[in-house]
Short mmCIF file of C-alpha atoms in Angstrom, two decimals:
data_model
loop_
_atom_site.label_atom_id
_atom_site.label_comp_id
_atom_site.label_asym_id
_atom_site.label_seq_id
_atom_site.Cartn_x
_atom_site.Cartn_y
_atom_site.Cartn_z
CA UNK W 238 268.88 120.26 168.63
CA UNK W 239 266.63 118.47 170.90
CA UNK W 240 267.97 119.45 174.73
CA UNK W 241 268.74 116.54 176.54
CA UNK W 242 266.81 117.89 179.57
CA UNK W 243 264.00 116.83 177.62
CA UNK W 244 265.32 113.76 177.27
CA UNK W 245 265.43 113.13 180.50
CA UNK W 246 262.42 114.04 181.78
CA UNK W 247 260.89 112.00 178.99
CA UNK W 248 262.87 108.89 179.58
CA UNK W 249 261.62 109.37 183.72
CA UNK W 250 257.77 109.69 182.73
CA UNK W 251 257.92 106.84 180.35
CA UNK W 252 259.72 104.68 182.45
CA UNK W 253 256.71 105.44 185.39
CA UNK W 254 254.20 104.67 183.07
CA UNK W 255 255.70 101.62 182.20
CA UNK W 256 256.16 100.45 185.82
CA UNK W 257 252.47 101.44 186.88
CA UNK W 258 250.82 100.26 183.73
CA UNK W 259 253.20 96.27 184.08
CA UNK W 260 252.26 96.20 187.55
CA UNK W 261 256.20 95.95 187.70
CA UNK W 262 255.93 97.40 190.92
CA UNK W 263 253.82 97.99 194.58
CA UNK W 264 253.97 101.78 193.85
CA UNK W 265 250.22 103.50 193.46
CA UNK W 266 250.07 106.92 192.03
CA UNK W 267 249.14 108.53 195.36
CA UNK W 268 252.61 106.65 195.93
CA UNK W 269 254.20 108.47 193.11
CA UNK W 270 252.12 111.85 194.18
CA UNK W 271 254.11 111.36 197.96
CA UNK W 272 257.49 110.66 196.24
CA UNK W 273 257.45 113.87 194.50
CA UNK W 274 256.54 115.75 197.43
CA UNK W 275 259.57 116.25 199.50
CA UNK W 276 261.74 116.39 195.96
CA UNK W 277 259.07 118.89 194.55
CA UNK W 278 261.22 122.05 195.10
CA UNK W 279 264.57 120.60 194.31
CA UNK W 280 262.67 119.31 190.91
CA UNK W 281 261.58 122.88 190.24
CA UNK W 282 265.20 123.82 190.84
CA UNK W 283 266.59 121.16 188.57
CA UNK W 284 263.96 121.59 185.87
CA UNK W 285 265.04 124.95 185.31
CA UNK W 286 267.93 124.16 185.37
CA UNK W 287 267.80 121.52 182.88
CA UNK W 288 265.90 123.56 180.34
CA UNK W 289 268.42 126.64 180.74
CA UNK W 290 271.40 125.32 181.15
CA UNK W 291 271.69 123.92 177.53
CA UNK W 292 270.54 127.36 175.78
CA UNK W 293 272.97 128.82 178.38
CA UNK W 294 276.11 126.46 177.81
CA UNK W 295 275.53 125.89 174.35
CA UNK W 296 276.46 130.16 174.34
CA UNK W 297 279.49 129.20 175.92
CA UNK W 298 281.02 126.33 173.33
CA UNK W 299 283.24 127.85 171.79
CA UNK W 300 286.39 125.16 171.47
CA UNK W 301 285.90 123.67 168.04
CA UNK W 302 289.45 121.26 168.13
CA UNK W 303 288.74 117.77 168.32
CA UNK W 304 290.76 115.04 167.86
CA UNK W 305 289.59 111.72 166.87
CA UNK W 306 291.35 108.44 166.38
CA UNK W 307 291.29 106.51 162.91
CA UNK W 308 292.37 103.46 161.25
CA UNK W 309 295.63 103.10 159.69
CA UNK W 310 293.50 102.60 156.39
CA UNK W 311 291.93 106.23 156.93
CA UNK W 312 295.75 107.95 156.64
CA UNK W 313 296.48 108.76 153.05
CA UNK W 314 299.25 106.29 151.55
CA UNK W 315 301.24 109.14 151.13
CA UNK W 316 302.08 109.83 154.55
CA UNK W 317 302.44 106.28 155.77
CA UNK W 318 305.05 106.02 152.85
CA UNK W 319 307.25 108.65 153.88
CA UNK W 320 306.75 107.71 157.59
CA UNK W 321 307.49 103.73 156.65
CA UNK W 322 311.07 103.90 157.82
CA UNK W 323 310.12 104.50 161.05
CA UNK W 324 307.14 103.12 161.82
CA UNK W 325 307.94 99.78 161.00
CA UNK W 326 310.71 100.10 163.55
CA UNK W 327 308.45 101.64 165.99
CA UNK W 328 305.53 100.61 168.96
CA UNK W 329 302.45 102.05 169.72
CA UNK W 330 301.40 103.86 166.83
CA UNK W 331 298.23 105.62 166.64
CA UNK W 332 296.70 107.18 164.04
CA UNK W 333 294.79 110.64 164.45
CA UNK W 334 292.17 112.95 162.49
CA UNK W 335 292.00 116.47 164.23
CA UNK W 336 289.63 119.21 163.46
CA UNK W 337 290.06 122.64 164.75
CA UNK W 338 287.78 125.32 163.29
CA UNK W 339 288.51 125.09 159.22
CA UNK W 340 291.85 123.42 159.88
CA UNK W 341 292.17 119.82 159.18
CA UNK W 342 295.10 117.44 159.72
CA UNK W 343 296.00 114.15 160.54
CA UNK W 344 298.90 113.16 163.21
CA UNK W 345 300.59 110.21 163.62
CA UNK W 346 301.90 109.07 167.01
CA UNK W 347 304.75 107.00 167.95
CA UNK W 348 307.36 105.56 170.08
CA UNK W 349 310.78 105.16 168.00
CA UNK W 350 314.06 104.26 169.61
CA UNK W 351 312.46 104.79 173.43
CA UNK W 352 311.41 108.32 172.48
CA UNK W 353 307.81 109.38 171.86
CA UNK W 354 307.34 111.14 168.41
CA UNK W 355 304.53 113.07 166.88
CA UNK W 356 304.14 113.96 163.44
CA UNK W 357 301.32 116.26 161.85
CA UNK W 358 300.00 116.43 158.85
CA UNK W 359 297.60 118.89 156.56
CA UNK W 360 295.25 117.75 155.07
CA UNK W 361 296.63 117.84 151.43
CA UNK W 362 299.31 115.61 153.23
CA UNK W 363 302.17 118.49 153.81
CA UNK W 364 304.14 118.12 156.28
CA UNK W 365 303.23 120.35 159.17
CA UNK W 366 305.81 119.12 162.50
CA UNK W 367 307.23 116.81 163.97
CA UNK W 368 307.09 116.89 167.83
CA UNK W 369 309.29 114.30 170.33
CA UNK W 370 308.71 114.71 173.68
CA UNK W 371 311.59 115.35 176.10
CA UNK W 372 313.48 115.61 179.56
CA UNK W 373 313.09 119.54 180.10
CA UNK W 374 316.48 119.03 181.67
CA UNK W 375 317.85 117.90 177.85
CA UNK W 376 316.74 121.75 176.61
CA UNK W 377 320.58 123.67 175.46
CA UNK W 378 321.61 125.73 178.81
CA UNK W 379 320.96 128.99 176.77
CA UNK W 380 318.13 128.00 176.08
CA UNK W 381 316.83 126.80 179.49
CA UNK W 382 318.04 129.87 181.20
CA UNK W 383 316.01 131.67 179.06
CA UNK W 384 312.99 129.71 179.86
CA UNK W 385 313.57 129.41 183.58
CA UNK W 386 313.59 133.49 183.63
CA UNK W 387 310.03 133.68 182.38
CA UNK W 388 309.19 130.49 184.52
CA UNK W 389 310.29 132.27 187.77
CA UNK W 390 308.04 135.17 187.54
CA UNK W 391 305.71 132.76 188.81
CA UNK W 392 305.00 132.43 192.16
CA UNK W 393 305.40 128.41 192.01
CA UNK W 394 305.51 125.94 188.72
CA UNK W 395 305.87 122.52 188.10
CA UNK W 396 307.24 121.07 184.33
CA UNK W 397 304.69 118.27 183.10
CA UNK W 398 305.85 117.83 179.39
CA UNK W 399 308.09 119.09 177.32
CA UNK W 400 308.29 118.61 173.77
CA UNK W 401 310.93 119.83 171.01
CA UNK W 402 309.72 120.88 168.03
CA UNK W 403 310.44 121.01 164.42
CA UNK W 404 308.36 122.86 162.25
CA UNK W 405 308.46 121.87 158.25
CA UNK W 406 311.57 123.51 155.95
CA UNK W 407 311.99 123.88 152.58
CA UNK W 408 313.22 120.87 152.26
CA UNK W 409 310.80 117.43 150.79
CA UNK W 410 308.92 115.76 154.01
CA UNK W 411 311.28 112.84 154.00
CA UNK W 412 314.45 114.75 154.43
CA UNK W 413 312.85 117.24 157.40
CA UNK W 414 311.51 114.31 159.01
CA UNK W 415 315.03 112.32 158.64
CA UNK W 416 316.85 115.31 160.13
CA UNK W 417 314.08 115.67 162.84
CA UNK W 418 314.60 112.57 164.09
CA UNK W 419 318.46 112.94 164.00
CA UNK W 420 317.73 115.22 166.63
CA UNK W 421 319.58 117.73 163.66
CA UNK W 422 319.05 121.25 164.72
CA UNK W 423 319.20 123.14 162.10
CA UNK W 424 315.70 123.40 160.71
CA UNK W 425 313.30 125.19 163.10
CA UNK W 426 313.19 124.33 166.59
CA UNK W 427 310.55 125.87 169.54
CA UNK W 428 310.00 124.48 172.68
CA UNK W 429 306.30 123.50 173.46
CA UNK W 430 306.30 123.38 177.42
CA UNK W 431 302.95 122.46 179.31
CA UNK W 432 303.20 123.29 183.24
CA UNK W 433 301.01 123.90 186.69
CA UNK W 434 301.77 127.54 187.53
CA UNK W 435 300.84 129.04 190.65
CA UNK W 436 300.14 132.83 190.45
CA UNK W 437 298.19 135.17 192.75
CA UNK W 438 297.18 131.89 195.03
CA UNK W 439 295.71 129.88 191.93
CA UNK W 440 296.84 127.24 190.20
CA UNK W 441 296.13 127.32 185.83
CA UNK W 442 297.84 124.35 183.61
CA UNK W 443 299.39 126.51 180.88
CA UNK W 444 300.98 125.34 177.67
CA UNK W 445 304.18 127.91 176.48
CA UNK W 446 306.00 128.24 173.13
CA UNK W 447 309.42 128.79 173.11
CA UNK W 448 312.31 130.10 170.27
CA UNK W 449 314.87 128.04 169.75
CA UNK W 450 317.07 130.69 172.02
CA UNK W 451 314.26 130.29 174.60
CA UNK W 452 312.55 133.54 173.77
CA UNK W 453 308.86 133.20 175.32
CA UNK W 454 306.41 133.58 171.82
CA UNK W 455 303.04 133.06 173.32
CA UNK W 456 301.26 130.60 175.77
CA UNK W 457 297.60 129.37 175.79
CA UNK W 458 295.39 127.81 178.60
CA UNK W 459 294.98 123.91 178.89
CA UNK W 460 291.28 123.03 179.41
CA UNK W 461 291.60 120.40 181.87
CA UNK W 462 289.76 117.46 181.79
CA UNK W 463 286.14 117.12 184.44
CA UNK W 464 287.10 116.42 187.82
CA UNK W 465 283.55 115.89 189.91
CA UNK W 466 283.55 112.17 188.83
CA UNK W 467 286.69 110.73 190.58
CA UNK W 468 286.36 113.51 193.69
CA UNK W 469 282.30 112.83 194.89
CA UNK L 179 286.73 100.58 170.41
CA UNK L 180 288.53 97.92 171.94
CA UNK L 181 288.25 99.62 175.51
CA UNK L 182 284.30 100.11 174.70
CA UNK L 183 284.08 96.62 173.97
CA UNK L 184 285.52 95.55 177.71
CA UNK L 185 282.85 97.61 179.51
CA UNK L 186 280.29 95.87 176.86
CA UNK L 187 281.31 92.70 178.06
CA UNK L 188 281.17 93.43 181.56
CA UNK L 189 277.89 94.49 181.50
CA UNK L 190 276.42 91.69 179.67
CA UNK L 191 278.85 89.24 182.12
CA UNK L 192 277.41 91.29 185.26
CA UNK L 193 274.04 91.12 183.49
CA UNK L 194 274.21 87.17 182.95
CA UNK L 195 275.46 86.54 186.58
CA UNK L 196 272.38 88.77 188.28
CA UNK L 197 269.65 86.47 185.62
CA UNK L 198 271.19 83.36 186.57
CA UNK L 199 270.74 84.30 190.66
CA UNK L 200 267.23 82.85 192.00
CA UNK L 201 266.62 85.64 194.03
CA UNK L 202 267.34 88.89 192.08
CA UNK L 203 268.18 91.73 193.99
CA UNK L 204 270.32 95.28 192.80
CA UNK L 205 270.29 98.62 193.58
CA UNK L 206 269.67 101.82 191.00
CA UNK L 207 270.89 105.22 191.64
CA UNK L 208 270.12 108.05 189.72
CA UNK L 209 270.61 111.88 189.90
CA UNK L 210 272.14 114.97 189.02
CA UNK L 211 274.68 117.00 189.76
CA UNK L 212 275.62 120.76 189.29
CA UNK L 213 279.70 122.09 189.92
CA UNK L 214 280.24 125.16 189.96
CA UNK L 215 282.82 127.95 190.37
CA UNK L 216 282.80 130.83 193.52
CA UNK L 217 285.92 133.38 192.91
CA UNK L 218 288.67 132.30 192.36
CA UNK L 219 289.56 129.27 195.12
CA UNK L 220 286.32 127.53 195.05
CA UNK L 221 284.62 125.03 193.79
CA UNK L 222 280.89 123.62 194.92
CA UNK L 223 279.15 120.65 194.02
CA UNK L 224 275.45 120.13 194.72
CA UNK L 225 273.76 116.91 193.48
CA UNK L 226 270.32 115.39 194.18
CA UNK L 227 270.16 111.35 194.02
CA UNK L 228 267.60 108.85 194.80
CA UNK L 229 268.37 104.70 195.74
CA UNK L 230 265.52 102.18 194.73
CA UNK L 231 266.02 98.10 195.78
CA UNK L 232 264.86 96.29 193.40
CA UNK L 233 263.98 92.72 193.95
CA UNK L 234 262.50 89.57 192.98
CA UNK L 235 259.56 88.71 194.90
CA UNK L 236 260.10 85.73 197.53
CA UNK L 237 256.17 84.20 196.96
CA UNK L 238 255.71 81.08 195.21
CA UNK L 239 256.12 81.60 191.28
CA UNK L 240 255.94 85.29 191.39
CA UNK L 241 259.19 86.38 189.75
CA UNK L 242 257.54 90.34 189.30
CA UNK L 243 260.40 92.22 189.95
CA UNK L 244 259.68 95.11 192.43
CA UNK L 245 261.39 98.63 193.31
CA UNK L 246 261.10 100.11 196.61
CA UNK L 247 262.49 103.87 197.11
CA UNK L 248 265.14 103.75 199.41
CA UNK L 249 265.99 107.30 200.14
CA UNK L 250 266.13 110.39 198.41
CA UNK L 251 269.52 112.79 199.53
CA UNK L 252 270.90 115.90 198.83
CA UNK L 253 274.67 116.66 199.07
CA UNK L 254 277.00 119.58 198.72
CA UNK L 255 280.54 119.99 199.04
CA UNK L 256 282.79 122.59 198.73
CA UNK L 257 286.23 121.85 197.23
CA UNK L 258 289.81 124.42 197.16
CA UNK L 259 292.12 122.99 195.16
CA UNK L 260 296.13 123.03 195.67
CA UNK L 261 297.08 122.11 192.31
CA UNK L 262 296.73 118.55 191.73
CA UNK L 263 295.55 118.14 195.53
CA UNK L 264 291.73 118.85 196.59
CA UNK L 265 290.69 118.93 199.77
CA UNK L 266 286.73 119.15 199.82
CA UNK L 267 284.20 119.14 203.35
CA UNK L 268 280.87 118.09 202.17
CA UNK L 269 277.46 117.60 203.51
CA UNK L 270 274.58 114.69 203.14
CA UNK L 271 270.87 114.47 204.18
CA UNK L 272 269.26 112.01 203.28
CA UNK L 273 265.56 110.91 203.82
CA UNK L 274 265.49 107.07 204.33
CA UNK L 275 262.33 105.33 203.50
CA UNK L 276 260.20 107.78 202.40
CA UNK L 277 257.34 105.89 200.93
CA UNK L 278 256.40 104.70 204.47
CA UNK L 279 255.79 107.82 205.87
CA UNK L 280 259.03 107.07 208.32
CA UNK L 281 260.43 109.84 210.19
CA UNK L 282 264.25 108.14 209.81
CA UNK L 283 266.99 110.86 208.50
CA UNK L 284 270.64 111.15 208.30
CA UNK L 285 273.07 113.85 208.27
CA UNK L 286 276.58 113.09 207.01
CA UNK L 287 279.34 115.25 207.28
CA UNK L 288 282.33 114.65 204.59
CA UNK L 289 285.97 115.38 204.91
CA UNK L 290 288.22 114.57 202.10
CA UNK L 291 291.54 114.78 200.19
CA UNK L 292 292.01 113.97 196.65
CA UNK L 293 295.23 114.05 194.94
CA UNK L 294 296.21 113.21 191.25
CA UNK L 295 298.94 111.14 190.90
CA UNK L 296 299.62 110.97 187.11
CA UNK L 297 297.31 112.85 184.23
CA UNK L 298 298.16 112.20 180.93
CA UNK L 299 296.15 110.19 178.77
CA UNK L 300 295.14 107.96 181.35
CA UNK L 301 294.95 109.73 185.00
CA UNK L 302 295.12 108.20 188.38
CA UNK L 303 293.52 109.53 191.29
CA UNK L 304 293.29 108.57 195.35
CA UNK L 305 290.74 109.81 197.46
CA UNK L 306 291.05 109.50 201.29
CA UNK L 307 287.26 110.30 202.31
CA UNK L 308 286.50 110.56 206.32
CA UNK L 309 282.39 110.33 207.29
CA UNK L 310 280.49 111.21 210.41
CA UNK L 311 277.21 109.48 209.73
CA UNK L 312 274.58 110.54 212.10
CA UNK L 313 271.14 108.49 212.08
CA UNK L 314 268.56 108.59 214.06
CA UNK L 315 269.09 105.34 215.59
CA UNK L 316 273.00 105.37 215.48
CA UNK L 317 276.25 107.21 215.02
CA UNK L 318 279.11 105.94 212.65
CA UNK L 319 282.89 106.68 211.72
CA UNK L 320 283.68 105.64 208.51
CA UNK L 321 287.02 105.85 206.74
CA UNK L 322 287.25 104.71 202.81
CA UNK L 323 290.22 105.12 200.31
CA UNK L 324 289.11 104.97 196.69
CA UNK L 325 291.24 104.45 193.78
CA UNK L 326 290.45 105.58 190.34
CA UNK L 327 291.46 105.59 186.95
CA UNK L 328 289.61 107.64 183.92
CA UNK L 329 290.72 107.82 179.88
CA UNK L 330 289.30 109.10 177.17
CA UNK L 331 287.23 106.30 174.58
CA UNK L 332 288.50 107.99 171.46
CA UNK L 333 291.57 110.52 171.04
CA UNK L 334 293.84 111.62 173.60
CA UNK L 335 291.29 114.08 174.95
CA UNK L 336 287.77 113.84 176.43
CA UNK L 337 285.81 116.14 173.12
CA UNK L 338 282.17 117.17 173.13
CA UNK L 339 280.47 114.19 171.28
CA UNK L 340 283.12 111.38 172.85
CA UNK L 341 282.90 108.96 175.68
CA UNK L 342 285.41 108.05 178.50
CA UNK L 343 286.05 105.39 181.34
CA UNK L 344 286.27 105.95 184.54
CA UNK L 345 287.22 101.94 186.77
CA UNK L 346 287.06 102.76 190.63
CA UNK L 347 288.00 100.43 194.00
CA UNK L 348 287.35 101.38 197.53
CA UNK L 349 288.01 100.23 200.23
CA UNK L 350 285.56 101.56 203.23
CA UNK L 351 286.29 101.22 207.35
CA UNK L 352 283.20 101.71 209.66
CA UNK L 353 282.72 102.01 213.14
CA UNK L 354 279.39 101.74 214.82
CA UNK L 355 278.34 102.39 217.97
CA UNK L 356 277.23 99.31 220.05
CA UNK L 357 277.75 97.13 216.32
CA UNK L 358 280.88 95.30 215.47
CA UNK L 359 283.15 97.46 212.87
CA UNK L 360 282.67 96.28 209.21
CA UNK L 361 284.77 96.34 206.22
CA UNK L 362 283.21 97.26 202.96
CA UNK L 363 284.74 96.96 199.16
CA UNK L 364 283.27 98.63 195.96
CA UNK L 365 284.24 98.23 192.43
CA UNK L 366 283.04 100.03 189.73
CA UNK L 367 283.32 100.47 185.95
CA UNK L 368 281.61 103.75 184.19
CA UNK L 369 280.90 104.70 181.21
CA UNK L 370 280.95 108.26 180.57
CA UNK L 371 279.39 110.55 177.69
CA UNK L 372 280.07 114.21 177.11
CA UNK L 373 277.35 115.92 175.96
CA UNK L 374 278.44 119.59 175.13
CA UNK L 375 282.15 120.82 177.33
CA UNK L 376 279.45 121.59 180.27
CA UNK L 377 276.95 118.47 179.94
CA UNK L 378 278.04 114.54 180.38
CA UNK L 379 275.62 111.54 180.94
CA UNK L 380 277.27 108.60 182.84
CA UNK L 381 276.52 104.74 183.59
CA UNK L 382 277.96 103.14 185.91
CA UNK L 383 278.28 99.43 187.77
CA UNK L 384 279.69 99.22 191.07
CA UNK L 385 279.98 95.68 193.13
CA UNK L 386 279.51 96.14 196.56
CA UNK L 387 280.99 93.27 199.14
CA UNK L 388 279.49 93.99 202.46
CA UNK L 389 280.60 92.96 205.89
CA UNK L 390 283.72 91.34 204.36
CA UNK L 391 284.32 90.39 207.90
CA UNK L 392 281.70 88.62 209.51
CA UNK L 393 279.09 87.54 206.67
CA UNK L 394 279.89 88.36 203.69
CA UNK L 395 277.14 89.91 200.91
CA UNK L 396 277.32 91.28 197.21
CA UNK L 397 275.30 93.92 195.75
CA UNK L 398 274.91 95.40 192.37
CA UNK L 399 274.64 99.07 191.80
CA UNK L 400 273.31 100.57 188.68
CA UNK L 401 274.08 104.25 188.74
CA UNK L 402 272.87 106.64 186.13
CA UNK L 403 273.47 110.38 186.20
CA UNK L 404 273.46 113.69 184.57
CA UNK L 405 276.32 116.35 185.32
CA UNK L 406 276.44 120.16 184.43
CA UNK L 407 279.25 122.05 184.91
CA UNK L 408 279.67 125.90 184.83
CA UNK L 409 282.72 126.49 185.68
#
């Protein structure tokens, strides 16, 4: 892989060659030389950093999920058939290829009867779950209290999404996702709940599974999106 | 796509409008940044940039266009966040005019509060930023509020190989001393690439409207800039 420090510094030299050799500019090259003087330790600085930092980060990449959006054309006519009844009642559907590691899927997203639904797929077009996002208020009191109790050994929290969801029976696709979207709850529900928690003075975004009875299962840290362009 | 395609076309529009001017005058920006993590509360940000004018020249038939080096700055700010609030104090020098062998500085000293009002697909961000600017010739106060608003190109998340959008307006107060106070707007669109989690390359456009009240002026901005993160 070509590092795109080199890049850079490649793109910078050509484009001062180009400037000096046009005559698209006043600068000299003992103009150039006193540019790069007061910048010539900072350049060191970033130069290193440029050519290390790849090798270094490229150590560190280790989150191999990705989720790209596709065409309806690019969903196999299998899944768009058994989603037809609803999607042809419903707005703002997107269509979704995700990769994570050796698993494969593809998700489709949408908004049926004012509620926002999400339905995955493997790759050899089983049904993997359907996911409808929710008021965490709506969540069965049992099941709540049992949530809140592992939410309150934080110091402070603050819900951001809930979803409910169904995970595939034995049942064909059609019939789980019919009785999904009845809101019927007797195929297998958990509780996916994504949150700010405060604990020992810092704040993490978390996302927590839930059993049905609001048994905690496991929880897994949200890599939150760059911040230094919209705060400098 | 379709969201690519509106920053395509108001480039080229931007583009058109600054070829069609007799006089052609914009601004380029270009630098890099590094953020990075100290324990557990902190957060630092330490970037390098450099301003050239660029101009058409104002003799006879000469259209040469011609860049002078306006300054060359280094900044760093330090950030602690309170969840979806930041509240960052930052410092700016900057040497003005160096190509002239001019002695002119300035020191800026930053105090600001970001807060996130929404993060989803799209997110939605204010930023109340308060400046001491300290020249050599003057001292300024200078209060801006910036609104932004930055969503992933493809997907619902911002993946290694993907580009986002980041559409920005400020609005900027500033008081001089001995000077009249001005009132400044900037608008700009970017166009953001992420290179590896750590790495993103980012173009940007940003319309500045000067002096909004007493005589009005418009600038362009090109801004291009490389980012690391380690955190």
């Amino acid at each position: 892989m070509i590092s795109p420090s080199v890049i850079c510094f490649s793109v910078q030299e050509s484009f001062l060659e180009i400037m000096l050799t046009h005559n698209l500019c006043e600068w000299t090259s003992a103009d150039i030389c006193f540019m790069n003087k007061p910048v010539q330790i900072a350049s060191k600085v970033i130069m290193i950093l440029l050519v290390s930092g790849p090798i270094v980060l490229m150590a560190q990449e280790n989150k191999t999920e990705r989720e790209t959006r596709i065409k309806k054309s690019d969903t196999p006519l299998e899944i768009l058939n058994v989603l037809e009844p609803y999607l042809k009642e419903s707005t703002r559907i997107k269509y979704y290829k995700e990769i994570d590691g050796d698993h494969r899927s593809f998700e489709v997203k949408f908004k049926w009867k004012s509620k926002r639904y999400s339905i995955e797929f493997l790759e050899d077009v089983r049904l993997e779950d359907i996911e409808v996002t929710i008021p965490f208020e709506t969540i069965d009191q049992g099941s709540k209290e049992q949530i809140l109790l592992k939410l309150q050994t934080y110091d402070r929290y603050k819900v951001r999404k809930t979803q409910k969801q169904y995970s595939s029976d034995q049942s064909s696709a059609a019939e789980t996702i019919s009785k999904a979207m009845r809101g019927n709850n007797e195929i297998t529900i958990r509780y996916e709940i994504v949150l700010d928690t405060k604990s020992k003075g810092v704040w993490s975004t978390t996302e927590m599974t839930f059993d049905q009875s609001g048994q905690f299962l496991f929880e897994k840290q949200v890599i939150k999106r760059s911040e230094d362009h919209i705060l400098y | 796509m379709r969201r690519f395609s509106v920053f395509a076309i108001l480039v080229i529009s931007a583009m058109k409008c600054l070829g069609q001017q007799e006089k052609v005058r914009f601004a380029w920006e270009g630098g890099a940044a590094l953020d990075y993590q100290v324990g557990k509360y902190w957060t630092f940000n330490s970037s390098v940039w450099k301003r050239s004018i660029w101009s058409t020249s104002d003799f006879g038939n000469d259209k040469s266009l011609n860049g002078n080096l306006a300054f060359l700055e280094v900044n760093q700010f330090v950030t602690q966040s309170i969840n979806r609030t930041k509240l960052s104090v930052g410092y700016k020098y900057r040497w003005v005019d160096p190509r002239s062998g001019s002695k002119a500085f300035e020191h800026r000293l930053t105090q600001q509060m970001a807060h996130t009002h929404f993060e989803d697909i799209i997110r939605l961000v204010s930023r109340i930023r308060i400046e001491q600017r300290i020249r050599d010739t003057s001292f300024a106060h200078r209060y801006r509020y910036r609104f932004s608003i930055d969503f992933p190109l493809s997907g619902e998340n911002i993946d290694p190989g993907e580009c986002y959008m980041v559409g920005t307006n400020e609005i900027l107060f500033e008081a001089v001393n001995d000077e009249q106070d001005t009132w400044e707007n900037r608008s700009s669109i970017n166009l953001g690439y992420l290179i590896s989690s750590n790495q993103k390359l980012e173009l940007s456009f940003t319309y500045r409207l000067e002096d909004l009240n007493i005589e009005t002026n418009g600038i362009l901005f090109i801004n291009t800039g490389y980012f690391i993160s380690l955190k």
